[in-house]
């Protein structure tokens, strides 16, 4: 079935099974490789994208459920004012180890700061707990969110 | 091109393709280095373009340990390059040029520190020689800084870019003539920098193996028997092939029943990985399961108990007389049994490889710690020649020891050859967890004695571990020199084994990740039994060294430092506790202190961790180094709190992050790291921070609650108030 999707401000079409998760449509059909596969069952957050501004696990989002919603991926963050700040904090603080989880972390962090411009530690725990980092870069992720939101890093 | 020998390595220099200078190092014989050089077939470590851009190859794979950055920093510093113009490139697999290219065992810094410095210094010497020749001055009168050669006396200077072509025409510097920098003159080494891939990671660029795109590529699942190594008797291939998008499905005999080779299985190939996964539901595969292979955690445990109640298989080490020392009047004795589970690696990027086999040639894009192992296995299994296989070393999305194995490479290559198209194989999360090479479970029964002065006088360990036939399984052994051997007058290490067919491999800090927990927890028990402070008891024990290579002075300095950082001895609120532990592994000396609060429902909240680390006189990249220590400590805590693989009916029970959970951000404590720069050669940091974290945690829990947990992962039900 043909679906017309808005991805990173562009209109794209994919002729796929309606049940196919958005993650795989992005990665296989649309060549958008930033969102990563980590579990396929909403346990790790590696596949996080924004759907109408809200963080969503694209691995469990059937493409047919997206409709006209705007899908935004890590690829668009360099052109997003908050995304830029988050990316810059991530590089400045050398957050990543292997880096595989980080597109998802950055997408969750950007959505968090957009909804709560000065997130507290509790806000961070709540918003970021769905994003696993096997390399356990959590200490720097917390600092980078504080930095990107203009708060003291502790 | 010119070749100069330096021991077993040959320095090669010459013109780079596109102009400029290339500097290489060959690990082969002089003759083949010359042949390779003459044919222009060497991979340069360093290329300096006429515009001054410096490209440096990182020889070993990066899986997050930061080696791509630190190896390049070492070369760039000795080259005296302008860091802002340095670009790092992951070297392709090419053992003739790069020698050993595997990453693992925290060995890269230890083994590459000197050769990489020499490569950089050789380049600097060549550029100076070119400038000196131009100016008619002595090389010794010239200096360098940030990619410029200076002759201060005549106020002349020239950029590396401008000198590159001239340097390329000069002979490679004689091996003995290369002068390395004094460490005080380092300008890049020792300064914290973000890893060079950080911006690309932040932008979500397709740099991982799983991101490989090859025109005409298909996607594959490789379905193996839940009981490892069993052959497929039948499968409903027609039903699978009937699924829209499935291109092929076929049974693979396999070339090995051993994990590590091409196991028997069923390949499902489709135009989408998701489609292939959906089609699996229709497979209905039947496997030829050998009843002798039906291992289980419960049976291992029962057999281990039997072993522990019987005479050991053999005694690995015996110093003095433990039986007598344990009966000595006035000593306090402790007996305890410890156990730790099987563990999986669970890298966030699952096992994956894209392969394109065309006739006699093959190309692999693989997430690997050991590119040459992938090449060799594919060559052997497919009947190709090693030199006809190109291995692209992709950034690995985590590895932790798992990606030293080449199973995804051989599976992808086999399927690609069969279907005649490029194939991207991705293990599902479930496959990744169920077909791992696990950290082996183990069991220890310990006895110890402490005298009235607080000296450890006896230590006995009956270790029950996994064996495959008569051999101890890989990474399931314990050295007879393992601490506290050589520190206790009466020491006995007995060994027994249970038979296992579970696939076993290296997990970050192999052996140490389990033994550290047992040894340092039991030392804590003995300290408390003897009425000793756990730090003072450890320092006294370290001071009692009798023999062995263990550098007790380095470790004691770490123990003191971590204790001091933590404010050891301070008063704490109820149900809070400080625990300490040290462990030597992978050439690193590390001591840690952990503060916990154990909530009334038994939840363990880790408040803070302090770590004192001695990995020699030089930390190459302090930012990456601290990241490694923080990550390995959190990894250790995550293992202690949560992780466990259970084997049942010959298969791994767990298959996702729900039943084998990892630490999440809400559980991550702050970590404070201090490096002790002892006068020893620099060594690696991917692993040694991990082992002390588990016992420091269990010791802190004891301090907080008085409950001693001797089995991992910790059972919070036992910790309720
Ligand atoms: S891949 Fe979507 S949450 Fe893990
Ligand atoms: S950086 Fe490796 S999984 Fe997060």
PDB file of C-alpha atoms in Angstrom, chain A residues 17 19-21 24 27-28 31 33-34 36-39 41 43-44 46 74-75 78 87 91 93-103 106 124-125 128-143 154, chain B residues 63-64 193-195 198-199 201-204 206 208 210-211 213 219 272-274 345-350 395-398 400 427-429 623-624 626-628 630-631 634-635 656-658 662-666 668-669 671:
ATOM      1  CA  UNK A  17       2.761  -3.329   4.163  1.00  0.00           C
ATOM      2  CA  UNK A  19       1.853  -2.987   9.460  1.00  0.00           C
ATOM      3  CA  UNK A  20       5.482  -2.226   8.670  1.00  0.00           C
ATOM      4  CA  UNK A  21       6.933  -0.175  11.502  1.00  0.00           C
ATOM      5  CA  UNK A  24      11.944   0.079   8.951  1.00  0.00           C
ATOM      6  CA  UNK A  27      15.641   2.837   7.230  1.00  0.00           C
ATOM      7  CA  UNK A  28      14.814   0.550   4.312  1.00  0.00           C
ATOM      8  CA  UNK A  31      17.116   5.795   3.333  1.00  0.00           C
ATOM      9  CA  UNK A  33      19.331   5.704   8.734  1.00  0.00           C
ATOM     10  CA  UNK A  34      19.686   7.854  11.851  1.00  0.00           C
ATOM     11  CA  UNK A  36      18.453   2.762  15.013  1.00  0.00           C
ATOM     12  CA  UNK A  37      17.160  -0.714  15.710  1.00  0.00           C
ATOM     13  CA  UNK A  38      17.948  -1.878  19.223  1.00  0.00           C
ATOM     14  CA  UNK A  39      15.057  -4.069  20.316  1.00  0.00           C
ATOM     15  CA  UNK A  41       9.715  -3.633  21.169  1.00  0.00           C
ATOM     16  CA  UNK A  43      12.424  -1.166  25.341  1.00  0.00           C
ATOM     17  CA  UNK A  44      15.527   0.755  24.308  1.00  0.00           C
ATOM     18  CA  UNK A  46      17.332   3.734  19.877  1.00  0.00           C
ATOM     19  CA  UNK A  74      17.899  12.976  14.071  1.00  0.00           C
ATOM     20  CA  UNK A  75      18.846  14.033  10.533  1.00  0.00           C
ATOM     21  CA  UNK A  78      21.138  20.241  12.839  1.00  0.00           C
ATOM     22  CA  UNK A  87      24.027  18.212  19.595  1.00  0.00           C
ATOM     23  CA  UNK A  91      29.946  16.919  21.363  1.00  0.00           C
ATOM     24  CA  UNK A  93      30.930  16.953  26.734  1.00  0.00           C
ATOM     25  CA  UNK A  94      32.075  13.994  24.620  1.00  0.00           C
ATOM     26  CA  UNK A  95      28.995  12.067  25.695  1.00  0.00           C
ATOM     27  CA  UNK A  96      29.090   9.133  23.319  1.00  0.00           C
ATOM     28  CA  UNK A  97      31.034   5.950  23.595  1.00  0.00           C
ATOM     29  CA  UNK A  98      29.955   3.627  20.791  1.00  0.00           C
ATOM     30  CA  UNK A  99      27.340   6.201  19.825  1.00  0.00           C
ATOM     31  CA  UNK A 100      24.680   3.758  18.728  1.00  0.00           C
ATOM     32  CA  UNK A 101      22.051   4.880  21.234  1.00  0.00           C
ATOM     33  CA  UNK A 102      22.844   8.553  20.859  1.00  0.00           C
ATOM     34  CA  UNK A 103      20.526   9.515  17.977  1.00  0.00           C
ATOM     35  CA  UNK A 106      19.348  13.248  21.409  1.00  0.00           C
ATOM     36  CA  UNK A 124      15.426  13.871  33.060  1.00  0.00           C
ATOM     37  CA  UNK A 125      14.957  10.515  34.774  1.00  0.00           C
ATOM     38  CA  UNK A 128      15.143   9.572  29.419  1.00  0.00           C
ATOM     39  CA  UNK A 129      14.491   6.288  31.222  1.00  0.00           C
ATOM     40  CA  UNK A 130      13.219   4.697  28.038  1.00  0.00           C
ATOM     41  CA  UNK A 131      16.541   5.277  26.298  1.00  0.00           C
ATOM     42  CA  UNK A 132      19.055   2.563  27.106  1.00  0.00           C
ATOM     43  CA  UNK A 133      22.746   3.193  26.742  1.00  0.00           C
ATOM     44  CA  UNK A 134      24.629  -0.093  26.905  1.00  0.00           C
ATOM     45  CA  UNK A 135      27.867   1.854  27.212  1.00  0.00           C
ATOM     46  CA  UNK A 136      26.278   3.601  30.210  1.00  0.00           C
ATOM     47  CA  UNK A 137      27.069   7.183  29.262  1.00  0.00           C
ATOM     48  CA  UNK A 138      24.228   8.330  31.526  1.00  0.00           C
ATOM     49  CA  UNK A 139      26.350  10.660  33.634  1.00  0.00           C
ATOM     50  CA  UNK A 140      27.319  12.712  30.612  1.00  0.00           C
ATOM     51  CA  UNK A 141      23.832  12.526  29.102  1.00  0.00           C
ATOM     52  CA  UNK A 142      22.487  14.185  32.244  1.00  0.00           C
ATOM     53  CA  UNK A 143      25.199  16.850  32.127  1.00  0.00           C
ATOM     54  CA  UNK A 154      26.709  19.624  38.672  1.00  0.00           C
TER      55      UNK A 154
ATOM     56  CA  UNK B  63      33.446   0.038  19.452  1.00  0.00           C
ATOM     57  CA  UNK B  64      33.124   2.976  21.769  1.00  0.00           C
ATOM     58  CA  UNK B 193      39.267  15.947  23.445  1.00  0.00           C
ATOM     59  CA  UNK B 194      35.898  14.766  22.254  1.00  0.00           C
ATOM     60  CA  UNK B 195      36.203  11.616  20.194  1.00  0.00           C
ATOM     61  CA  UNK B 198      31.397  12.714  18.070  1.00  0.00           C
ATOM     62  CA  UNK B 199      29.892  15.201  15.588  1.00  0.00           C
ATOM     63  CA  UNK B 201      27.390  10.435  15.942  1.00  0.00           C
ATOM     64  CA  UNK B 202      25.416  13.482  17.064  1.00  0.00           C
ATOM     65  CA  UNK B 203      24.110  14.069  13.560  1.00  0.00           C
ATOM     66  CA  UNK B 204      22.998  10.462  13.276  1.00  0.00           C
ATOM     67  CA  UNK B 206      25.216   6.211   8.904  1.00  0.00           C
ATOM     68  CA  UNK B 208      27.649   1.740  11.800  1.00  0.00           C
ATOM     69  CA  UNK B 210      23.914  -1.828  10.371  1.00  0.00           C
ATOM     70  CA  UNK B 211      23.720   1.347   8.225  1.00  0.00           C
ATOM     71  CA  UNK B 213      23.731   0.341   1.920  1.00  0.00           C
ATOM     72  CA  UNK B 219      17.978  -8.509   3.962  1.00  0.00           C
ATOM     73  CA  UNK B 272      12.960  -6.010   3.904  1.00  0.00           C
ATOM     74  CA  UNK B 273      14.419  -7.194   7.178  1.00  0.00           C
ATOM     75  CA  UNK B 274      11.070  -6.673   8.838  1.00  0.00           C
ATOM     76  CA  UNK B 345      26.791  -8.928  26.041  1.00  0.00           C
ATOM     77  CA  UNK B 346      23.695  -7.143  24.738  1.00  0.00           C
ATOM     78  CA  UNK B 347      25.499  -4.552  22.641  1.00  0.00           C
ATOM     79  CA  UNK B 348      22.862  -2.088  21.531  1.00  0.00           C
ATOM     80  CA  UNK B 349      23.756  -2.665  17.879  1.00  0.00           C
ATOM     81  CA  UNK B 350      23.007  -6.366  17.477  1.00  0.00           C
ATOM     82  CA  UNK B 395      32.158   1.543  13.799  1.00  0.00           C
ATOM     83  CA  UNK B 396      30.731  -1.062  16.180  1.00  0.00           C
ATOM     84  CA  UNK B 397      27.656  -0.059  18.158  1.00  0.00           C
ATOM     85  CA  UNK B 398      29.067  -1.647  21.282  1.00  0.00           C
ATOM     86  CA  UNK B 400      32.062  -5.775  24.988  1.00  0.00           C
ATOM     87  CA  UNK B 427      20.404 -10.572  14.345  1.00  0.00           C
ATOM     88  CA  UNK B 428      17.147  -9.637  16.027  1.00  0.00           C
ATOM     89  CA  UNK B 429      17.531  -8.537  19.632  1.00  0.00           C
ATOM     90  CA  UNK B 623      37.962  12.715  28.332  1.00  0.00           C
ATOM     91  CA  UNK B 624      37.762   9.277  26.760  1.00  0.00           C
ATOM     92  CA  UNK B 626      37.065   9.044  32.260  1.00  0.00           C
ATOM     93  CA  UNK B 627      34.194   8.012  29.998  1.00  0.00           C
ATOM     94  CA  UNK B 628      35.565   4.451  29.942  1.00  0.00           C
ATOM     95  CA  UNK B 630      32.472   5.743  34.307  1.00  0.00           C
ATOM     96  CA  UNK B 631      30.948   3.382  31.771  1.00  0.00           C
ATOM     97  CA  UNK B 634      28.069   1.557  35.671  1.00  0.00           C
ATOM     98  CA  UNK B 635      28.273  -1.624  33.594  1.00  0.00           C
ATOM     99  CA  UNK B 656      15.050  -8.955  25.428  1.00  0.00           C
ATOM    100  CA  UNK B 657      15.726  -5.980  27.688  1.00  0.00           C
ATOM    101  CA  UNK B 658      12.637  -6.804  29.718  1.00  0.00           C
ATOM    102  CA  UNK B 662      20.243  -3.024  31.754  1.00  0.00           C
ATOM    103  CA  UNK B 663      20.750  -0.052  34.030  1.00  0.00           C
ATOM    104  CA  UNK B 664      18.771   3.024  33.035  1.00  0.00           C
ATOM    105  CA  UNK B 665      19.589   6.671  33.623  1.00  0.00           C
ATOM    106  CA  UNK B 666      17.526   6.981  36.814  1.00  0.00           C
ATOM    107  CA  UNK B 668      23.105   5.953  37.344  1.00  0.00           C
ATOM    108  CA  UNK B 669      25.152   7.424  40.172  1.00  0.00           C
ATOM    109  CA  UNK B 671      31.293   8.779  39.499  1.00  0.00           C
TER     110      UNK B 671
END
